[in-house]
mmCIF file of C-alpha atoms in Angstrom:
data_model
loop_
_atom_site.group_PDB
_atom_site.id
_atom_site.type_symbol
_atom_site.label_atom_id
_atom_site.label_comp_id
_atom_site.label_asym_id
_atom_site.label_seq_id
_atom_site.Cartn_x
_atom_site.Cartn_y
_atom_site.Cartn_z
ATOM 1 C CA PRO A 1 82.858 -20.382 48.921
ATOM 2 C CA HIS A 2 84.917 -17.619 50.483
ATOM 3 C CA VAL A 3 88.500 -16.623 49.759
ATOM 4 C CA PRO A 4 90.888 -18.313 49.789
ATOM 5 C CA PHE A 5 89.219 -20.555 47.195
ATOM 6 C CA LEU A 6 90.639 -23.986 47.970
ATOM 7 C CA ALA A 7 89.677 -27.234 46.232
ATOM 8 C CA PRO A 8 91.478 -30.281 44.781
ATOM 9 C CA ASP A 9 93.012 -29.752 41.334
ATOM 10 C CA LYS A 10 90.535 -32.048 39.602
ATOM 11 C CA TYR A 11 87.738 -29.566 40.297
ATOM 12 C CA PHE A 12 89.743 -26.722 38.759
ATOM 13 C CA ALA A 13 90.277 -28.883 35.669
ATOM 14 C CA MET A 14 86.501 -28.992 35.162
ATOM 15 C CA TYR A 15 86.530 -25.289 34.208
ATOM 16 C CA ARG A 16 88.921 -24.225 31.451
ATOM 17 C CA LEU A 17 90.002 -20.618 31.810
ATOM 18 C CA ALA A 18 89.546 -19.766 28.142
ATOM 19 C CA GLU A 19 85.980 -21.148 28.086
ATOM 20 C CA LEU A 20 84.623 -19.077 30.970
ATOM 21 C CA LYS A 21 82.078 -16.508 29.817
ATOM 22 C CA PHE A 22 81.260 -13.155 31.424
ATOM 23 C CA ALA A 23 80.297 -9.636 30.432
ATOM 24 C CA PRO A 24 83.003 -6.988 30.915
ATOM 25 C CA ALA A 25 82.108 -4.513 33.662
ATOM 26 C CA SER A 26 81.435 -0.855 32.875
ATOM 27 C CA MET A 27 81.884 2.297 34.918
ATOM 28 C CA GLU A 28 78.733 3.663 33.259
ATOM 29 C CA PHE A 29 76.750 1.909 35.975
ATOM 30 C CA TRP A 30 78.360 3.979 38.727
ATOM 31 C CA LYS A 31 77.322 7.228 37.035
ATOM 32 C CA GLN A 32 73.700 6.478 37.995
ATOM 33 C CA ALA A 33 74.039 4.502 41.240
ATOM 34 C CA PRO A 34 74.935 5.852 44.701
ATOM 35 C CA LYS A 35 78.653 5.613 45.450
ATOM 36 C CA ILE A 36 77.831 4.274 48.925
ATOM 37 C CA ALA A 37 76.510 1.123 47.227
ATOM 38 C CA GLN A 38 80.129 0.214 46.423
ATOM 39 C CA THR A 39 82.536 -1.674 48.632
ATOM 40 C CA LYS A 40 86.339 -1.705 48.416
ATOM 41 C CA ARG A 41 86.588 -5.484 48.575
ATOM 42 C CA TYR A 42 87.875 -5.489 44.993
ATOM 43 C CA GLN A 43 91.187 -4.260 46.388
ATOM 44 C CA GLY A 44 91.595 -7.429 48.442
ATOM 45 C CA PHE A 45 91.153 -9.447 45.238
ATOM 46 C CA GLY A 46 93.886 -7.474 43.501
ATOM 47 C CA PHE A 47 91.710 -5.320 41.209
ATOM 48 C CA GLU A 48 91.359 -1.603 40.506
ATOM 49 C CA LEU A 49 87.960 0.052 40.235
ATOM 50 C CA GLY A 50 87.232 0.691 36.568
ATOM 51 C CA VAL A 51 90.045 -1.523 35.270
ATOM 52 C CA GLU A 52 89.113 -4.890 33.778
ATOM 53 C CA ASN A 53 91.783 -7.522 34.454
ATOM 54 C CA ASP A 54 90.613 -10.374 32.235
ATOM 55 C CA ALA A 55 93.254 -12.942 33.212
ATOM 56 C CA LEU A 56 92.901 -12.466 36.966
ATOM 57 C CA ARG A 57 89.113 -12.427 36.770
ATOM 58 C CA ARG A 58 89.163 -15.761 34.950
ATOM 59 C CA GLU A 59 91.391 -17.277 37.628
ATOM 60 C CA TYR A 60 89.007 -16.236 40.389
ATOM 61 C CA MET A 61 85.972 -17.419 38.454
ATOM 62 C CA GLN A 62 87.600 -20.791 37.811
ATOM 63 C CA ALA A 63 88.470 -21.136 41.503
ATOM 64 C CA TYR A 64 84.969 -20.163 42.628
ATOM 65 C CA HIS A 65 83.318 -22.687 40.320
ATOM 66 C CA ALA A 66 85.824 -25.349 41.372
ATOM 67 C CA CYS A 67 84.824 -24.782 44.994
ATOM 68 C CA ILE A 68 81.124 -25.035 44.110
ATOM 69 C CA SER A 69 81.723 -28.428 42.474
ATOM 70 C CA PHE A 70 83.840 -29.533 45.439
ATOM 71 C CA ILE A 71 80.983 -28.595 47.779
ATOM 72 C CA ASP A 72 78.579 -30.591 45.593
ATOM 73 C CA ALA A 73 80.792 -33.639 46.095
ATOM 74 C CA GLN A 74 80.738 -33.183 49.890
ATOM 75 C CA ILE A 75 76.943 -32.898 49.863
ATOM 76 C CA SER A 76 76.845 -36.206 47.997
ATOM 77 C CA LEU A 77 78.899 -37.803 50.787
ATOM 78 C CA VAL A 78 76.387 -36.569 53.379
ATOM 79 C CA PHE A 79 73.469 -37.940 51.340
ATOM 80 C CA ASP A 80 75.212 -41.302 50.939
ATOM 81 C CA ALA A 81 75.801 -41.470 54.707
ATOM 82 C CA LEU A 82 72.118 -40.751 55.399
ATOM 83 C CA LYS A 83 71.102 -43.566 53.080
ATOM 84 C CA ARG A 84 73.619 -46.047 54.525
ATOM 85 C CA SER A 85 72.505 -45.256 58.066
ATOM 86 C CA GLY A 86 68.843 -45.730 57.229
ATOM 87 C CA HIS A 87 67.939 -42.087 57.931
ATOM 88 C CA TRP A 88 67.314 -40.860 54.394
ATOM 89 C CA ASP A 89 63.567 -41.228 54.878
ATOM 90 C CA ASP A 90 63.328 -39.596 58.316
ATOM 91 C CA THR A 91 65.692 -36.618 57.873
ATOM 92 C CA ILE A 92 64.796 -33.127 56.639
ATOM 93 C CA VAL A 93 67.518 -31.721 54.378
ATOM 94 C CA VAL A 94 68.005 -27.975 53.863
ATOM 95 C CA LEU A 95 70.677 -26.736 51.468
ATOM 96 C CA THR A 96 71.253 -22.987 51.454
ATOM 97 C CA SER A 97 73.861 -20.244 51.806
ATOM 98 C CA ASP A 98 74.180 -16.968 53.696
ATOM 99 C CA HIS A 99 74.636 -14.773 50.601
ATOM 100 C CA GLY A 100 75.449 -14.693 46.917
ATOM 101 C CA TYR A 101 78.757 -13.534 45.441
ATOM 102 C CA LEU A 102 79.837 -10.955 42.892
ATOM 103 C CA LEU A 103 82.691 -12.017 40.615
ATOM 104 C CA GLY A 104 83.626 -8.731 38.963
ATOM 105 C CA GLU A 105 80.156 -7.565 37.950
ATOM 106 C CA LYS A 106 80.032 -3.764 38.280
ATOM 107 C CA PHE A 107 83.754 -4.062 39.183
ATOM 108 C CA MET A 108 82.629 -5.408 42.566
ATOM 109 C CA TRP A 109 83.829 -8.575 44.304
ATOM 110 C CA GLY A 110 82.453 -10.615 47.180
ATOM 111 C CA LYS A 111 79.482 -9.841 49.366
ATOM 112 C CA VAL A 112 77.813 -7.138 51.510
ATOM 113 C CA MET A 113 76.027 -5.464 48.612
ATOM 114 C CA LEU A 114 72.366 -5.020 47.789
ATOM 115 C CA PHE A 115 72.266 -6.424 44.265
ATOM 116 C CA GLU A 116 70.335 -9.526 43.214
ATOM 117 C CA THR A 117 73.512 -11.505 42.491
ATOM 118 C CA CYS A 118 74.748 -10.871 46.025
ATOM 119 C CA ASP A 119 71.496 -11.224 47.971
ATOM 120 C CA ARG A 120 69.853 -14.176 46.270
ATOM 121 C CA VAL A 121 70.852 -17.563 47.692
ATOM 122 C CA PRO A 122 70.331 -21.217 46.773
ATOM 123 C CA LEU A 123 67.566 -22.941 48.734
ATOM 124 C CA VAL A 124 66.707 -26.617 48.369
ATOM 125 C CA ILE A 125 64.504 -28.349 50.952
ATOM 126 C CA ARG A 126 63.655 -32.049 51.043
ATOM 127 C CA VAL A 127 61.055 -33.320 53.495
ATOM 128 C CA PRO A 128 60.485 -37.085 53.262
ATOM 129 C CA GLY A 129 56.901 -37.848 52.341
ATOM 130 C CA GLN A 130 55.976 -34.188 51.813
ATOM 131 C CA THR A 131 58.096 -32.638 49.066
ATOM 132 C CA LYS A 132 57.974 -33.928 45.494
ATOM 133 C CA ALA A 133 61.238 -34.700 43.711
ATOM 134 C CA GLY A 134 62.048 -32.128 41.032
ATOM 135 C CA SER A 135 59.387 -29.636 42.124
ATOM 136 C CA THR A 136 60.294 -25.942 42.123
ATOM 137 C CA SER A 137 58.756 -22.644 43.147
ATOM 138 C CA GLN A 138 59.356 -19.058 42.089
ATOM 139 C CA GLY A 139 57.782 -17.753 45.304
ATOM 140 C CA LEU A 140 59.762 -15.258 47.365
ATOM 141 C CA VAL A 141 61.048 -16.531 50.716
ATOM 142 C CA GLU A 142 63.614 -15.347 53.287
ATOM 143 C CA LEU A 143 66.211 -17.187 55.352
ATOM 144 C CA VAL A 144 64.371 -16.137 58.534
ATOM 145 C CA ASP A 145 61.578 -18.439 57.312
ATOM 146 C CA LEU A 146 63.668 -21.564 57.931
ATOM 147 C CA TYR A 147 63.308 -21.525 61.736
ATOM 148 C CA PRO A 148 59.475 -21.507 61.799
ATOM 149 C CA THR A 149 59.442 -23.977 58.892
ATOM 150 C CA LEU A 150 61.553 -26.512 60.774
ATOM 151 C CA THR A 151 59.658 -26.108 64.034
ATOM 152 C CA GLU A 152 56.364 -26.785 62.253
ATOM 153 C CA LEU A 153 57.750 -29.800 60.412
ATOM 154 C CA CYS A 154 59.128 -31.186 63.695
ATOM 155 C CA GLU A 155 55.901 -30.347 65.566
ATOM 156 C CA ILE A 156 57.710 -27.994 67.961
ATOM 157 C CA GLN A 157 56.157 -24.776 69.255
ATOM 158 C CA ALA A 158 57.979 -21.811 67.658
ATOM 159 C CA PRO A 159 58.873 -18.749 69.793
ATOM 160 C CA ALA A 160 56.373 -15.933 69.293
ATOM 161 C CA GLU A 161 59.058 -13.353 68.424
ATOM 162 C CA LEU A 162 60.253 -15.057 65.232
ATOM 163 C CA GLN A 163 60.309 -12.760 62.191
ATOM 164 C CA GLY A 164 59.934 -15.526 59.604
ATOM 165 C CA LYS A 165 56.939 -17.350 58.171
ATOM 166 C CA SER A 166 56.662 -21.110 57.808
ATOM 167 C CA LEU A 167 57.257 -22.402 54.278
ATOM 168 C CA VAL A 168 55.395 -25.663 54.902
ATOM 169 C CA PRO A 169 52.397 -24.702 52.688
ATOM 170 C CA LEU A 170 54.830 -23.883 49.852
ATOM 171 C CA LEU A 171 56.715 -27.150 50.333
ATOM 172 C CA ARG A 172 53.548 -29.191 50.121
ATOM 173 C CA ASP A 173 52.190 -27.234 47.141
ATOM 174 C CA PRO A 174 54.831 -25.314 45.118
ATOM 175 C CA ASN A 175 52.037 -23.351 43.418
ATOM 176 C CA THR A 176 51.246 -21.634 46.733
ATOM 177 C CA PRO A 177 52.170 -17.925 46.536
ATOM 178 C CA GLY A 178 55.384 -16.887 48.248
ATOM 179 C CA LYS A 179 55.919 -13.711 50.232
ATOM 180 C CA ALA A 180 55.023 -10.302 48.822
ATOM 181 C CA VAL A 181 58.510 -8.999 49.615
ATOM 182 C CA ALA A 182 61.974 -10.053 50.752
ATOM 183 C CA TYR A 183 63.908 -7.613 52.950
ATOM 184 C CA THR A 184 67.706 -7.254 53.094
ATOM 185 C CA VAL A 185 70.039 -4.981 55.080
ATOM 186 C CA VAL A 186 73.794 -4.322 54.868
ATOM 187 C CA ALA A 187 76.082 -1.959 56.768
ATOM 188 C CA ARG A 188 78.398 0.785 55.569
ATOM 189 C CA GLY A 189 80.166 1.689 58.783
ATOM 190 C CA PRO A 190 77.495 3.223 61.042
ATOM 191 C CA ASP A 191 75.060 3.575 58.131
ATOM 192 C CA LEU A 192 72.658 1.005 56.726
ATOM 193 C CA GLY A 193 71.570 0.178 53.218
ATOM 194 C CA LYS A 194 68.106 -1.384 53.042
ATOM 195 C CA ALA A 195 66.492 -3.193 50.116
ATOM 196 C CA ILE A 196 63.111 -4.638 49.321
ATOM 197 C CA ARG A 197 62.512 -7.242 46.613
ATOM 198 C CA THR A 198 59.174 -8.058 45.012
ATOM 199 C CA ASP A 199 58.501 -10.482 42.156
ATOM 200 C CA ARG A 200 59.456 -7.760 39.678
ATOM 201 C CA TRP A 201 61.228 -4.911 41.439
ATOM 202 C CA ARG A 202 64.232 -4.312 43.669
ATOM 203 C CA TYR A 203 64.328 -1.006 45.565
ATOM 204 C CA THR A 204 67.312 0.044 47.663
ATOM 205 C CA GLN A 205 67.507 2.947 50.087
ATOM 206 C CA TRP A 206 70.785 4.450 51.312
ATOM 207 C CA PRO A 207 71.358 7.533 53.507
ATOM 208 C CA SER A 208 72.701 9.261 50.372
ATOM 209 C CA GLY A 209 70.713 7.809 47.506
ATOM 210 C CA GLU A 210 68.242 5.286 46.128
ATOM 211 C CA GLU A 211 68.118 2.535 43.505
ATOM 212 C CA LEU A 212 65.210 0.983 41.590
ATOM 213 C CA TYR A 213 65.607 -1.936 39.178
ATOM 214 C CA ASP A 214 63.091 -3.709 36.952
ATOM 215 C CA LEU A 215 64.159 -7.336 37.359
ATOM 216 C CA LYS A 216 61.825 -8.484 34.593
ATOM 217 C CA ASN A 217 63.450 -6.353 31.897
ATOM 218 C CA ASP A 218 66.833 -5.795 33.540
ATOM 219 C CA PRO A 219 67.687 -8.913 35.597
ATOM 220 C CA VAL A 220 71.367 -7.944 35.943
ATOM 221 C CA GLU A 221 70.419 -4.498 37.326
ATOM 222 C CA HIS A 222 72.280 -2.302 34.867
ATOM 223 C CA ARG A 223 69.821 0.610 34.771
ATOM 224 C CA ASN A 224 68.870 2.484 37.924
ATOM 225 C CA LEU A 225 65.360 3.834 37.295
ATOM 226 C CA ILE A 226 65.255 6.139 40.295
ATOM 227 C CA ASN A 227 65.229 9.300 38.132
ATOM 228 C CA ALA A 228 63.599 7.806 35.034
ATOM 229 C CA LYS A 229 60.205 9.050 33.856
ATOM 230 C CA GLY A 230 57.151 6.887 34.394
ATOM 231 C CA TYR A 231 58.171 5.171 37.637
ATOM 232 C CA ALA A 232 56.859 7.613 40.247
ATOM 233 C CA GLU A 233 54.019 5.332 41.389
ATOM 234 C CA THR A 234 56.256 2.256 41.495
ATOM 235 C CA LEU A 235 58.822 4.162 43.532
ATOM 236 C CA LYS A 236 56.144 5.404 45.931
ATOM 237 C CA GLU A 237 54.842 1.866 46.457
ATOM 238 C CA MET A 238 58.335 0.398 46.947
ATOM 239 C CA ARG A 239 59.215 3.037 49.543
ATOM 240 C CA LYS A 240 56.016 2.149 51.365
ATOM 241 C CA LEU A 241 56.790 -1.582 51.267
ATOM 242 C CA LEU A 242 60.302 -1.001 52.573
ATOM 243 C CA ALA A 243 59.048 1.130 55.463
ATOM 244 C CA ARG A 244 56.491 -1.557 56.308
ATOM 245 C CA ALA A 245 59.097 -4.330 56.255
ATOM 246 C CA GLU A 246 61.470 -2.320 58.434
ATOM 247 C CA GLN A 247 58.720 -1.566 60.935
ATOM 248 C CA LYS A 248 57.754 -5.234 61.092
ATOM 249 C CA ALA A 249 61.364 -6.276 61.731
ATOM 250 C CA LEU A 250 61.832 -3.680 64.453
ATOM 251 C CA SER A 251 58.560 -4.620 66.191
ATOM 252 C CA LYS A 252 59.673 -8.270 66.404
ATOM 253 C CA LYS A 253 62.999 -7.271 67.980
ATOM 254 C CA ARG A 254 61.163 -5.518 70.800
#
């Protein structure tokens, strides 16, 4: 969903304002994270940086969740149509999104940030006769992997310049390892913020600062470890992985 959050009233009624749960944001985070990591999108939502507006936040959260449930209902209509038309067993279904969404965490709203909540997306793939109902994988993948995945499944020759990697082995056996890293880029005017994600770590590099988060022990990314003791080797390795991912992306563009 994107603003304006529009859905029939019955979907709003599914989420009572008083029952919504969230952790209040804290400005302590921004004392140890680069200011460039922020966006000013909170202003468009009617918020002030550093000021928690509980009532308004609940209204937006209710609306966002209402839209998610409304989308679920539309997906059901598509599935029903596939079954009625006789194409449920010869159609590949991919359900995904272009980005996640911050709903007041870190006083931030919307997208175009390099935090897990903003960069991670839903991804559900059903391939008749190949995927097993209810199976899941924790392997890392990227949206650029969808193109080569679909060409392989449809037995079409993929262009050589594609950046992605086919997920077919992972679809057939969810225990197959995923990628070593996932690479994400956002813009801040003429500048870029670049992040690399491994199974455990997220490292972000800005022109004016860096971020390092231990997703195992800090999944909501509250503590930036960039200046903490004991992480020098991890930081060195993450910088190397980011440089390698960037080089790979640039070589494919050529």
